[in-house]
Coordinates of C-alpha atoms in Angstrom, one line a residue:
X218 CA 0.0 0.0 0.0
X219 CA 1.1 3.6 -0.6
X220 CA 1.5 6.3 2.0
X221 CA -0.2 9.6 1.2
X222 CA 1.4 13.1 1.5
X223 CA -0.3 13.3 4.9
X224 CA 1.3 10.0 6.0
X225 CA -1.9 8.1 5.8
X226 CA -2.5 4.5 4.7
X227 CA -5.7 2.6 4.2
X228 CA -6.1 -0.5 6.4
X229 CA -7.3 -3.3 4.0
X230 CA -10.9 -4.3 4.5
X231 CA -10.2 -7.9 5.4
X232 CA -8.0 -6.7 8.3
X233 CA -10.5 -4.1 9.4
X234 CA -13.2 -6.8 9.4
X235 CA -11.0 -9.3 11.2
X236 CA -10.1 -6.8 14.0
X237 CA -13.6 -5.2 14.0
X238 CA -12.1 -1.8 13.2
X239 CA -14.7 0.7 12.3
X240 CA -14.7 4.5 11.7
X241 CA -13.8 6.0 15.0
X242 CA -12.0 3.0 16.4
X243 CA -8.8 3.7 18.3
X244 CA -5.7 1.9 17.0
X245 CA -2.0 2.0 18.0
X246 CA 1.2 1.4 16.0
X247 CA 3.6 -0.6 18.1
X248 CA 7.2 0.1 16.8
X249 CA 9.9 -2.5 16.7
X250 CA 13.4 -2.2 15.4
X251 CA 12.5 -3.8 12.1
X252 CA 8.8 -3.0 11.7
X253 CA 5.5 -1.8 13.0
X254 CA 2.4 -3.7 14.3
X255 CA -1.1 -2.2 14.2
X256 CA -3.2 -3.1 17.2
X257 CA -6.7 -2.1 18.0
X258 CA -6.8 -0.4 21.4
X259 CA -8.2 -2.6 24.1
X260 CA -7.1 -5.7 22.3
X261 CA -3.4 -5.8 23.1
X262 CA -2.5 -6.9 26.6
X263 CA 0.5 -5.2 28.2
X264 CA 2.6 -8.3 27.3
X265 CA 2.0 -7.5 23.6
X266 CA 2.6 -3.7 23.6
X267 CA 6.2 -4.4 22.6
X268 CA 6.4 -5.9 19.2
X269 CA 9.6 -7.8 19.8
X270 CA 8.1 -9.4 23.0
X271 CA 5.1 -10.4 21.0
X272 CA 7.3 -11.9 18.2
X273 CA 9.2 -13.9 20.8
X274 CA 6.0 -15.1 22.4
X275 CA 4.7 -16.6 19.1
X276 CA 8.0 -17.9 17.7
X277 CA 7.7 -21.4 16.5
X278 CA 3.9 -21.5 16.7
X279 CA 3.2 -21.2 13.0
X280 CA 2.8 -24.4 11.0
X281 CA 3.7 -24.1 7.3
X282 CA 2.9 -27.8 6.6
X283 CA 6.6 -28.5 5.9
X284 CA 7.1 -25.7 3.4
X285 CA 10.2 -23.6 3.5
X286 CA 9.7 -19.8 4.1
X287 CA 10.2 -19.2 0.4
X288 CA 7.7 -21.9 -0.6
X289 CA 5.2 -20.5 1.9
X290 CA 5.5 -16.9 0.6
X291 CA 5.1 -18.2 -3.0
X292 CA 2.0 -20.1 -1.9
X293 CA 0.6 -17.0 -0.1
X294 CA 1.2 -14.9 -3.2
X295 CA -0.4 -17.4 -5.5
X296 CA 0.1 -17.7 -9.3
X297 CA 1.7 -14.7 -11.0
X298 CA 0.0 -13.8 -14.3
X299 CA 2.4 -10.9 -14.8
X300 CA 5.5 -13.1 -15.2
X301 CA 6.5 -14.8 -18.5
X302 CA 6.6 -18.5 -17.9
X303 CA 8.7 -20.1 -20.7

């Protein structure tokens, strides 16, 4: 997604729906050294206010069904119609 001149981004609808974010909802950006996590206010416990602590707490809990990280990302992205497949 692209950032506007005012520094705004649009939260994708599927994420808004999943987190029940509606107009007027309060959200926070939790900053880590390598990224940012969006949290809906009231949903994040104090243990998860720090992105790095959250990342450590869920480390190793994701099952890719034996796929490598590259295979998993390719699976997530799906087929690419914009590439020439010779």
